[in-house]
Coordinates of C-alpha atoms in Angstrom, one line a residue:
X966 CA 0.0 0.0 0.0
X967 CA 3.1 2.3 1.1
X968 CA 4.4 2.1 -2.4
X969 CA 1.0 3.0 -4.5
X970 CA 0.5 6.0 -2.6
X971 CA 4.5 6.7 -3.4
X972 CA 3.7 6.1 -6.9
X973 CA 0.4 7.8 -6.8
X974 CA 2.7 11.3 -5.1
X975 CA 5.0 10.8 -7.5
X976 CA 2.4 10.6 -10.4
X977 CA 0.9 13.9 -8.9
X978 CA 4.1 15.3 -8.6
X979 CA 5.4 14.6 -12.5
X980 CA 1.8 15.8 -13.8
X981 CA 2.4 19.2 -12.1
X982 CA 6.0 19.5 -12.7
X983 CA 5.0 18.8 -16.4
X984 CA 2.7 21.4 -16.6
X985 CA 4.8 24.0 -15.0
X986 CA 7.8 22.8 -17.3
X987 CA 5.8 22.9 -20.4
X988 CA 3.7 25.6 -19.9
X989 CA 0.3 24.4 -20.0
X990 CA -2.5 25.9 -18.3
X991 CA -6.3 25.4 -17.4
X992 CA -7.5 27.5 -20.2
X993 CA -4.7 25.5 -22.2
X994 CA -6.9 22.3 -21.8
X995 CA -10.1 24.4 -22.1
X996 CA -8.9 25.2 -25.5
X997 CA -7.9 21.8 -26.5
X998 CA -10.8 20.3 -25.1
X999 CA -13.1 23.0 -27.4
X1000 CA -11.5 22.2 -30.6
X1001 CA -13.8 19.0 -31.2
X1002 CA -16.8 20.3 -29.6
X1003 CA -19.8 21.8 -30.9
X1004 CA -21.4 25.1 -29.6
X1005 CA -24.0 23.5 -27.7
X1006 CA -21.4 20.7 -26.4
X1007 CA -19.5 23.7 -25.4
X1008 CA -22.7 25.1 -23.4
X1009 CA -23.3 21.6 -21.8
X1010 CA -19.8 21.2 -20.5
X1011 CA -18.5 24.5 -19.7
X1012 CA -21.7 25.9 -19.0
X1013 CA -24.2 23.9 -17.7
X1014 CA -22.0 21.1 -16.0
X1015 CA -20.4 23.2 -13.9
X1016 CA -22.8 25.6 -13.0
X1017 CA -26.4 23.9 -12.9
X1018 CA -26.5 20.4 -13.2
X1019 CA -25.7 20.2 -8.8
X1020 CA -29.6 21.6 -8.7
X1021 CA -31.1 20.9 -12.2
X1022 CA -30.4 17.0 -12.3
X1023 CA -33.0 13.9 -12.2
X1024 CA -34.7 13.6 -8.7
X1025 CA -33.5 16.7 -7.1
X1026 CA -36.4 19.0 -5.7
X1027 CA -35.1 21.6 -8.0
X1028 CA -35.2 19.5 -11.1
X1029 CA -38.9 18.4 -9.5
X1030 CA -40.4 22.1 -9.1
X1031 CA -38.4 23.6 -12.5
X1032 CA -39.3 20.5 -14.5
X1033 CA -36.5 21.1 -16.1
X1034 CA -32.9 18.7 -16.1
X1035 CA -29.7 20.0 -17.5
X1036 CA -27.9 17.0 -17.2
X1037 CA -26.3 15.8 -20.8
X1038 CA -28.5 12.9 -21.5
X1039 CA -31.4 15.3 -21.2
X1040 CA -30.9 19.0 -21.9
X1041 CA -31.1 19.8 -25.2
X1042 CA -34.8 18.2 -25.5
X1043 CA -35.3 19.6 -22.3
X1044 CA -34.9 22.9 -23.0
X1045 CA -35.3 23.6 -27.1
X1046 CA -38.7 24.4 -28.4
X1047 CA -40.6 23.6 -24.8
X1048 CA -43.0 25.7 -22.6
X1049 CA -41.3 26.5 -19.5
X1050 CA -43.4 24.8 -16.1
X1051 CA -43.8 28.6 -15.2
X1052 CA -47.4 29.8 -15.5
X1053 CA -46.5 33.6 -15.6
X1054 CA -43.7 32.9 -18.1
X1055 CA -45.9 30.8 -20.3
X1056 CA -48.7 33.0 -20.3
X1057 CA -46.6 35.6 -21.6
X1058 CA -45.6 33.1 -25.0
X1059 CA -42.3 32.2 -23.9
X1060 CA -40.4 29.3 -24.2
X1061 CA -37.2 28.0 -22.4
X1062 CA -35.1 28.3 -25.9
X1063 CA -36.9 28.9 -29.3
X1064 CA -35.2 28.3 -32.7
X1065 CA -36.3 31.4 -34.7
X1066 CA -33.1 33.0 -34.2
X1067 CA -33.1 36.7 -33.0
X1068 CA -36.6 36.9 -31.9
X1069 CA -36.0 33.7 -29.7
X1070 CA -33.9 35.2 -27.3
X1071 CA -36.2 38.0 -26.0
X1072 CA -39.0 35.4 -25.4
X1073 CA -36.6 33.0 -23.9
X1074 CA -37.1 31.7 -20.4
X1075 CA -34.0 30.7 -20.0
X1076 CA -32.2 34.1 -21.2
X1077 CA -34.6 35.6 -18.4
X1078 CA -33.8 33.7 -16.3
X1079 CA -30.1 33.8 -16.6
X1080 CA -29.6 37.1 -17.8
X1081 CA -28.4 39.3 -14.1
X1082 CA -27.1 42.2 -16.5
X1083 CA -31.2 42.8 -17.1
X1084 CA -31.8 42.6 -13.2
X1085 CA -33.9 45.4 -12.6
X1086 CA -36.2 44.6 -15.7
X1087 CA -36.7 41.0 -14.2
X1088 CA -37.6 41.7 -10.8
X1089 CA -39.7 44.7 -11.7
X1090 CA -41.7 43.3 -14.8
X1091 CA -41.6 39.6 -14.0
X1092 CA -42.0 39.4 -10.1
X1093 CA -43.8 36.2 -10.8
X1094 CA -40.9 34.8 -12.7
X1095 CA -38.9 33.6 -9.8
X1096 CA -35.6 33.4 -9.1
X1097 CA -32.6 34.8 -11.6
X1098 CA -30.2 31.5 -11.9
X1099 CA -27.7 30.2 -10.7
X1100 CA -29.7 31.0 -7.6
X1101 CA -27.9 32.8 -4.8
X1102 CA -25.5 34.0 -7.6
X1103 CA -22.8 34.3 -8.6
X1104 CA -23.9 34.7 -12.1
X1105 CA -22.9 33.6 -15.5
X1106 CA -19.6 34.7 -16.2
X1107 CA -19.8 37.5 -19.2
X1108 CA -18.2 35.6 -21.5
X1109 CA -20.6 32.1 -20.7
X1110 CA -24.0 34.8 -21.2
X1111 CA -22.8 36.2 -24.0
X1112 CA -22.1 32.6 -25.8
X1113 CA -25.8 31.3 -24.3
X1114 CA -27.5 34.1 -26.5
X1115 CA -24.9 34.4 -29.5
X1116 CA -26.3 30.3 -29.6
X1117 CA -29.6 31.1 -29.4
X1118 CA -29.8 33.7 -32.2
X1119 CA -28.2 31.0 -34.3
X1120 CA -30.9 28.7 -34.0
X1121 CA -30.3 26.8 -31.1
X1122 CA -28.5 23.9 -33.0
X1123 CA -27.2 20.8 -31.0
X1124 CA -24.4 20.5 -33.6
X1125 CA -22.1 22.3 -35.8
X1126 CA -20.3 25.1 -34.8
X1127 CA -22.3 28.7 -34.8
X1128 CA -20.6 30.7 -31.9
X1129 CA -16.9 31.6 -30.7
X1130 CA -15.8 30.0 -28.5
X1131 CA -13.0 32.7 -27.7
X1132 CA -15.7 34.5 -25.8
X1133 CA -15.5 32.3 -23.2
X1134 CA -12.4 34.0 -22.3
X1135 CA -13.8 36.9 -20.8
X1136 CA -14.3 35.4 -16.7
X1137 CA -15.8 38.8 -15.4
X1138 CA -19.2 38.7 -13.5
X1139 CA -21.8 41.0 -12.9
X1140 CA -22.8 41.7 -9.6
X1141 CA -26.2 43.2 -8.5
X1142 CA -25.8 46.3 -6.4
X1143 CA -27.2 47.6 -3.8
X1144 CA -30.1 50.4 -4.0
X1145 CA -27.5 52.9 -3.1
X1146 CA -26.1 55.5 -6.7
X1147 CA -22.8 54.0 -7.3
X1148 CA -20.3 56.5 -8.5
X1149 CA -17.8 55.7 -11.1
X1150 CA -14.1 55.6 -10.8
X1151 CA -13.1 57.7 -13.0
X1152 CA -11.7 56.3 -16.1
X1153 CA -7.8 56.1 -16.5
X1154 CA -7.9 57.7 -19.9
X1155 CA -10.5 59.9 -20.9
X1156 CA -13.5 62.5 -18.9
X1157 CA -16.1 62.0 -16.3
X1158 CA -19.2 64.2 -16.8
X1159 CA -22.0 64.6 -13.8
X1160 CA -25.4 65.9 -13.6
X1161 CA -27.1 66.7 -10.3
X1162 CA -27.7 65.3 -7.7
X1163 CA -31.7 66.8 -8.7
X1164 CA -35.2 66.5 -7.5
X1165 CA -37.8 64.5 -9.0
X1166 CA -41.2 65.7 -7.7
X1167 CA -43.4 63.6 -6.6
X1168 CA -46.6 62.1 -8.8
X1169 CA -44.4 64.0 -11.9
X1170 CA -42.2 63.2 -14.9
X1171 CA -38.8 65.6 -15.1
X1172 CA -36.9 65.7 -18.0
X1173 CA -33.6 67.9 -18.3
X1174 CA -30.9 69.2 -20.2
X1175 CA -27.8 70.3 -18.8
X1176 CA -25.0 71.2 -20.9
X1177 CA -21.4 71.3 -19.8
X1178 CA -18.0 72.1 -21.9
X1179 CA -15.3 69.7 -22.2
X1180 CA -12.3 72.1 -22.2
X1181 CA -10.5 70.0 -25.1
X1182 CA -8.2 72.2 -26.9
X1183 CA -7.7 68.9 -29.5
X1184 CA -10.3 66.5 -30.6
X1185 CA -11.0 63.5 -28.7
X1186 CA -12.0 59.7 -29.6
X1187 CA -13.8 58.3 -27.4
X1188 CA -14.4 54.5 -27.7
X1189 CA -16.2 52.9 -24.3
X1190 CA -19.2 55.0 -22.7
X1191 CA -20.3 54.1 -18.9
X1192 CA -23.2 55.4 -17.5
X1193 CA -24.0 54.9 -13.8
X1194 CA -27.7 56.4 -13.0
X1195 CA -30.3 56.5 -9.4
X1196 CA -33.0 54.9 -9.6
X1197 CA -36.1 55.9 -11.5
X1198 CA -34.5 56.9 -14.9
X1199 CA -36.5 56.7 -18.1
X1200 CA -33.6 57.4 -20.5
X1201 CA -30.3 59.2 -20.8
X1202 CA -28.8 60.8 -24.0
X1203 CA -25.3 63.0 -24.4
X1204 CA -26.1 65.4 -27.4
X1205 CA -23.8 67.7 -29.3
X1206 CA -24.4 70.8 -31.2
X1207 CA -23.3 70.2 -35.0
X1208 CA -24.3 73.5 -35.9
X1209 CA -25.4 77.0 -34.3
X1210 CA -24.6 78.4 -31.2
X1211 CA -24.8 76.0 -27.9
X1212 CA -26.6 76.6 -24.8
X1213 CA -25.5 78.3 -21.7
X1214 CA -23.5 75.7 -20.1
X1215 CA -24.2 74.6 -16.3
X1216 CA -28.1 76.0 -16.4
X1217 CA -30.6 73.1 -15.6
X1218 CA -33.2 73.8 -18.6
X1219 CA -36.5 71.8 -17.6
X1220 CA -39.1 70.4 -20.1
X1221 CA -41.8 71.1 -17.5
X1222 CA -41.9 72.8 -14.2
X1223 CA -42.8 71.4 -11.3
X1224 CA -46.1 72.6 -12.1
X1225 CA -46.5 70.5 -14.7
X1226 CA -46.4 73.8 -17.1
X1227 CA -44.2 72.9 -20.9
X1228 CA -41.1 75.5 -21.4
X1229 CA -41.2 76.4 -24.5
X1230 CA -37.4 77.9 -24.0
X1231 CA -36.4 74.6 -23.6
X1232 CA -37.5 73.2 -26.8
X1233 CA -36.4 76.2 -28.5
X1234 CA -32.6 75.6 -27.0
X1235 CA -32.6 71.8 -28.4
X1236 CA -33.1 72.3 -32.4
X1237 CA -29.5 71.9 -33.3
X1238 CA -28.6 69.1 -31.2
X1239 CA -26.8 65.8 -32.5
X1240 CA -27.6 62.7 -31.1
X1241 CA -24.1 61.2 -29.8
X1242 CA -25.2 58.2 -27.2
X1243 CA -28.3 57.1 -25.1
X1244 CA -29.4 54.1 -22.6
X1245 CA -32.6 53.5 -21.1
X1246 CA -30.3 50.3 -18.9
X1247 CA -29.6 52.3 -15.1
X1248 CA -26.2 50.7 -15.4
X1249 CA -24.6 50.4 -19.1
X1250 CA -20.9 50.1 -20.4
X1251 CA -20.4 50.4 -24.4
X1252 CA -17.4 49.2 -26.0
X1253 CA -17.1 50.3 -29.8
X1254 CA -15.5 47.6 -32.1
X1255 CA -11.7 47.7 -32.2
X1256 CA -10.3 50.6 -34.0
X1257 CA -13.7 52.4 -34.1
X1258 CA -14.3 55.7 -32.7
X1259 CA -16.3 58.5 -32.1
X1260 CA -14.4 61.6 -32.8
X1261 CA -15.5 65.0 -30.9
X1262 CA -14.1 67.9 -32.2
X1263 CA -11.6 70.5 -30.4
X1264 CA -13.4 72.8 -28.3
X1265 CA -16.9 70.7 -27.4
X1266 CA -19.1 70.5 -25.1
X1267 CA -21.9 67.6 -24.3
X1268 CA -25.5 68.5 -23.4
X1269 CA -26.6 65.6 -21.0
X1270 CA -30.1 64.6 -21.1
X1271 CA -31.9 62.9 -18.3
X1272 CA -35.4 61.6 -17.9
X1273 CA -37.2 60.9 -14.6
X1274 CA -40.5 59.6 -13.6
X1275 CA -41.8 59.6 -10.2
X1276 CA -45.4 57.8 -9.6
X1277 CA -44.6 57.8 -6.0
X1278 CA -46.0 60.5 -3.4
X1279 CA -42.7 61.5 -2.2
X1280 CA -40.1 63.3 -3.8
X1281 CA -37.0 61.1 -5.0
X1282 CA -33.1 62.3 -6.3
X1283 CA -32.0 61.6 -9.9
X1284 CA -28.3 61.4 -10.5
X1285 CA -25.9 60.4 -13.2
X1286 CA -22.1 60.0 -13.4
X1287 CA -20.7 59.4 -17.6
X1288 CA -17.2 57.9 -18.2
X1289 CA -16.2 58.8 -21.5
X1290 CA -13.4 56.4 -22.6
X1291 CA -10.8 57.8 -25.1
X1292 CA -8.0 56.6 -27.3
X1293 CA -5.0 58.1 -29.0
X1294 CA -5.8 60.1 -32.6
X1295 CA -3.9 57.0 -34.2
X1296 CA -6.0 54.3 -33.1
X1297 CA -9.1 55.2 -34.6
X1298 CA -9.2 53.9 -37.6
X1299 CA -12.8 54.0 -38.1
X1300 CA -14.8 57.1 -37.2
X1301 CA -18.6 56.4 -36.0
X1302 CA -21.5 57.7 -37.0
X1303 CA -24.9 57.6 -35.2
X1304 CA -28.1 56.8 -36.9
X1305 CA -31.2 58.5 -35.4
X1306 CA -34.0 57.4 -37.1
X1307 CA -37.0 59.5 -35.4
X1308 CA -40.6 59.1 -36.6
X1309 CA -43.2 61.4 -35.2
X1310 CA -46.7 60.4 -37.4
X1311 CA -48.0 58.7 -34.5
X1312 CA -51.6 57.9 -34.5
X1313 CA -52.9 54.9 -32.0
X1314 CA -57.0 54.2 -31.4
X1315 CA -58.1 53.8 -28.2
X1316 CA -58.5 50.0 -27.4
X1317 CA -56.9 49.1 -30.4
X1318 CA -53.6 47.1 -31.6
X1319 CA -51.3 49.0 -33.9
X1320 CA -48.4 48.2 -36.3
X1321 CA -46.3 51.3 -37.2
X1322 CA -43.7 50.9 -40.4
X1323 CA -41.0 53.1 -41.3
X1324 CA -38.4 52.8 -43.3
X1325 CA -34.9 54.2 -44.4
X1326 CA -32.5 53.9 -47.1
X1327 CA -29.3 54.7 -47.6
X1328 CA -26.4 55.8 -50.3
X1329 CA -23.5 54.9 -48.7
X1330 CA -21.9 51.4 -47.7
X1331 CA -22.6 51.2 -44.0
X1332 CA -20.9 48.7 -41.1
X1333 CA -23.6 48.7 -38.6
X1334 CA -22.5 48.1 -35.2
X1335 CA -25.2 48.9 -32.6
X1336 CA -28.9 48.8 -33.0
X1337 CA -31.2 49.9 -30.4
X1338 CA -35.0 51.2 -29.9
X1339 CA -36.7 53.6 -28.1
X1340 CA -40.8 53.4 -27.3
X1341 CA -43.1 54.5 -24.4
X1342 CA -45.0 52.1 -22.3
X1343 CA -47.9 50.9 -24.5
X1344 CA -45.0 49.2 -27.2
X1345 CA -45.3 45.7 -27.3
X1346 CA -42.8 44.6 -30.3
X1347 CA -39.6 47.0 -31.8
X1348 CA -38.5 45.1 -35.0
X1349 CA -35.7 46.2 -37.4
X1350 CA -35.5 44.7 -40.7
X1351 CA -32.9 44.3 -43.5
X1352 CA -34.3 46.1 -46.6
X1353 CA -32.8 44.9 -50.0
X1354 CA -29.9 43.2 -51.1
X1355 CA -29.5 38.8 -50.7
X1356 CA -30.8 39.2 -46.9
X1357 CA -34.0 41.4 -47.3
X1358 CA -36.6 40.9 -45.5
X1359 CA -33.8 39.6 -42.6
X1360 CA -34.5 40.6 -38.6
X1361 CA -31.6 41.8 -37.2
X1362 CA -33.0 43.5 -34.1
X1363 CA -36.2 42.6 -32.1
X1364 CA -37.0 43.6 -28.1
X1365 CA -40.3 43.8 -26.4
X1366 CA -39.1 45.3 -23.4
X1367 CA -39.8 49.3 -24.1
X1368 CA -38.4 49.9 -20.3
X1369 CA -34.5 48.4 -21.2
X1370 CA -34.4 48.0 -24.8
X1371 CA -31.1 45.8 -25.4
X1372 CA -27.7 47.5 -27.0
X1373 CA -27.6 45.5 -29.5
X1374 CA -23.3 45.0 -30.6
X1375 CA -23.4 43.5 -34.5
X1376 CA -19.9 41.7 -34.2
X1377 CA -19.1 41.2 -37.2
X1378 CA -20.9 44.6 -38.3
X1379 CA -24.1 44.2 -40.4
X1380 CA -22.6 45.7 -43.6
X1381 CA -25.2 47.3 -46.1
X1382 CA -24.1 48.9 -49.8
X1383 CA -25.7 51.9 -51.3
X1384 CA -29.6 51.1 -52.0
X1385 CA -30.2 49.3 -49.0
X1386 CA -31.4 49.9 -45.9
X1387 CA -33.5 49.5 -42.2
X1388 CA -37.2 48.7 -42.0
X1389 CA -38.8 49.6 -38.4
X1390 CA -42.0 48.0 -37.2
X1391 CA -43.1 49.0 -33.6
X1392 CA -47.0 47.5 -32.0
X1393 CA -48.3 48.9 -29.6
X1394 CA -51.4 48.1 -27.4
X1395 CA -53.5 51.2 -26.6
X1396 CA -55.2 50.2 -23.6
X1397 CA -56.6 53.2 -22.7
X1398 CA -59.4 55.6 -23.6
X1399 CA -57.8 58.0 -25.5
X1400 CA -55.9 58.1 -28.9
X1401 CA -52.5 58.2 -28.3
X1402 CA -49.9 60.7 -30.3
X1403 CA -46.2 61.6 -30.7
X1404 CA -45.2 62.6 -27.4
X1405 CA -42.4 63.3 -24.9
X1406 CA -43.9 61.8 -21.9
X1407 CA -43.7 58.2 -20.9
X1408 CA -47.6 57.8 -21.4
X1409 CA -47.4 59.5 -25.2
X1410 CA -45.7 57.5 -27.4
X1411 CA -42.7 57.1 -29.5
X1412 CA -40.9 55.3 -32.5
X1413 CA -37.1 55.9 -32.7
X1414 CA -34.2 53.3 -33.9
X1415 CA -30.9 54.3 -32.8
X1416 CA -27.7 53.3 -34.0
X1417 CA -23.6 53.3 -35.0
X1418 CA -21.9 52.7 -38.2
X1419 CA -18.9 54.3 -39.6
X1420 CA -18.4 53.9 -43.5
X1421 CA -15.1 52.8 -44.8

């Protein structure tokens, strides 16, 4: 017995010796071990095996109240194309995974379920959805979310290979935080902007503008936005002025007064803006493509745009902090350009269902980046389509969440050439009594499809 455990030391010993002699390493094997795997292999044993099959396996009382097993021998037909055991969820229309690519992963159990970057929509929309998995946290490590819904938009095969399996790479997690503002570091290269803290009056809506000067005697290109906000935020956009002369700068400029009453001032002071970024997510951070930036020119200023509403009876704070990431002159290789795509003719019966189309083309070849959406509360669908070309008629954006629209990062760009172009389709459900309009309250309505490209 005394030698086999000396051999079985020694054994140990040589293995790690090996490894440190050779150079090998855990994401070494990891890589190995992926060569030969499918995407959803990949899922299973990366993903799944180490995180959720302790709970989610045959005659555990997880596995019992989820209905649902994640063990290999069960979790692909366990999860594709099935009703999850959920009554809220499945009265809503969604399944655990569908296969109808893009569309599938906003009505995806699963992706709610796993998705803790989306925390606040989850618990606030969904409060009879349960528990965000793995429960108790930690979550899903970046990369592992982002390769769950890249898998998903491809179909949901259980073979062949449809996502990189690079992104596994990235380990960071997302942690919820606590109802306190959390204030940005400031970034290491680059500007922090800050607006208020402010009052949001009680039983009232307030929306903003503040504008503020950069001080840049040289132009800057910025490539990764942050944007920390309180609680309560509808929206938040930076604009620029292309044109004309800009604002006075550190002046809160109001929408309405606490009264309720429209300033016209204000309106008056926003015709030349340029839309540069905006979020409706309390917590976002924007990374542009490699080598793609957004230049702002010498001697700038940003006018910040926030949005509150308060349906409470007390008076709450809104507060936002911006890190504006920047990069040397020689590193952008791309410029960006924003699309903002803004359609006003907004007509919606009371008690009624409508579908609003728009459409835009364009003369220029475009690498689309981002896609995003922005609606009021009676929007039901946002749907972007590919117009022309070998993929017309293709959906490349989808959300029916008009609270947290996703960001959506095309990676690799959708690329369109000169005739081409975006068709946006936007329902809404007009519950109410009264037609709704084109409006800049959260009960009005809106149809706008944001954007980046930058044109070679």
């Amino acid at each position: 017995m005394k030698s086999l455990w000396h051999l079985f030391i020694y054994g140990l010993f040589w293995c790690m010796a090996s490894c440190f002699l050779g150079g090998c390493s855990e994401s070494d094997h990891l890589e190995e071990n992926r060569k030969d795997q499918s995407s959803w292999e990949i899922i299973q044993t990366q993903i799944w095996d180490k995180n959720c099959t302790s709970c989610h396996a045959a005659g555990t009382s997880f596995a019992r109240q989820s209905d649902l097993i994640l063990t290999a021998d069960k979790a692909y037909v366990q999860l594709v194309d099935r009703a999850p055991k959920n009554q809220a969820a499945k009265n809503d229309g969604l399944l655990l995974v569908g296969n109808n690519g893009l569309q599938s992963l906003y009505n995806s159990f699963l992706w709610e379920k796993v998705n803790f970057p989306d925390f606040e929509h989850f618990y606030s929309d969904h409060p009879d959805y349960g528990e965000l998995m793995p429960f108790g946290g930690p979550s899903l490590t970046h990369g592992e979310l982002r390769f769950i819904s890249e898998w998903i938009i491809a179909g949901a095969p259980d073979t062949g290979v449809v996502v990189d399996a690079a992104l596994l790479e990235d380990t960071m997690r997302f942690k919820i935080p606590n109802e306190a503002y959390t204030i940005l570091d400031p970034p290491l290269q680059g500007l922090q902007l800050n607006l208020g803290p402010f009052e949001v009056w009680p039983q009232a809506e307030r929306e903003l503008f503040y504008y503020e000067t950069l001080d840049n005697a040289t132009p800057l290109y910025i490539n990764k936005v942050e944007i920390s906000m309180r609680a309560g935020s509808h929206h938040f956009i930076l604009y620029d002025y292309e044109e004309g002369t800009p604002p006075e700068a550190e002046v809160y400029r109001d929408f309405w007064n606490s009264e309720g009453d429209f300033n016209i001032g204000t309106a008056a002071s926003i015709l030349n803006q340029r839309f540069v970024f905006g979020t409706q997510w309390r917590f976002t951070s924007y990374e542009f493509p490699e080598g793609v930036a957004l230049k702002i020119p010498a001697n700038s200023g940003f006018d910040m745009n926030s949005h509150y509403v308060n349906r409470t009876f007390e008076s709450k704070m809104g507060e936002v902090t911006v890190n504006l990431h920047t990069i040397p002159p020689g590193e952008a290789i791309h410029i960006a350009q924003n699309l903002f795509e803004n359609y006003t003719d907004i007509l919606l019966p009371p008690n009624q269902v409508t579908t609003l189309t728009r459409q835009s083309l364009f003369n220029e070849r475009m690498h689309i980046f981002q896609l995003t959406s922005h609606a009021h509360e009676h929007m039901t669908e946002f749907k972007i389509f590919i117009i022309g070309g070998d993929r017309d008629g293709e959906l490349v954006y989808f959300t029916n969440d008009w609270e947290h629209p996703p960001l959506l990062r095309l990676d690799p760009p959708l690329i369109l050439e000169p005739g081409q172009g975006l068709r946006s389709e936007a329902t809404y459900n007009n519950d109410t009594n009264r037609t709704l309009r084109f409006g800049l309250q959260s009960q009005d309505e809106m149809m706008i499809g944001f954007g980046a490209f930058y044109i070679e």
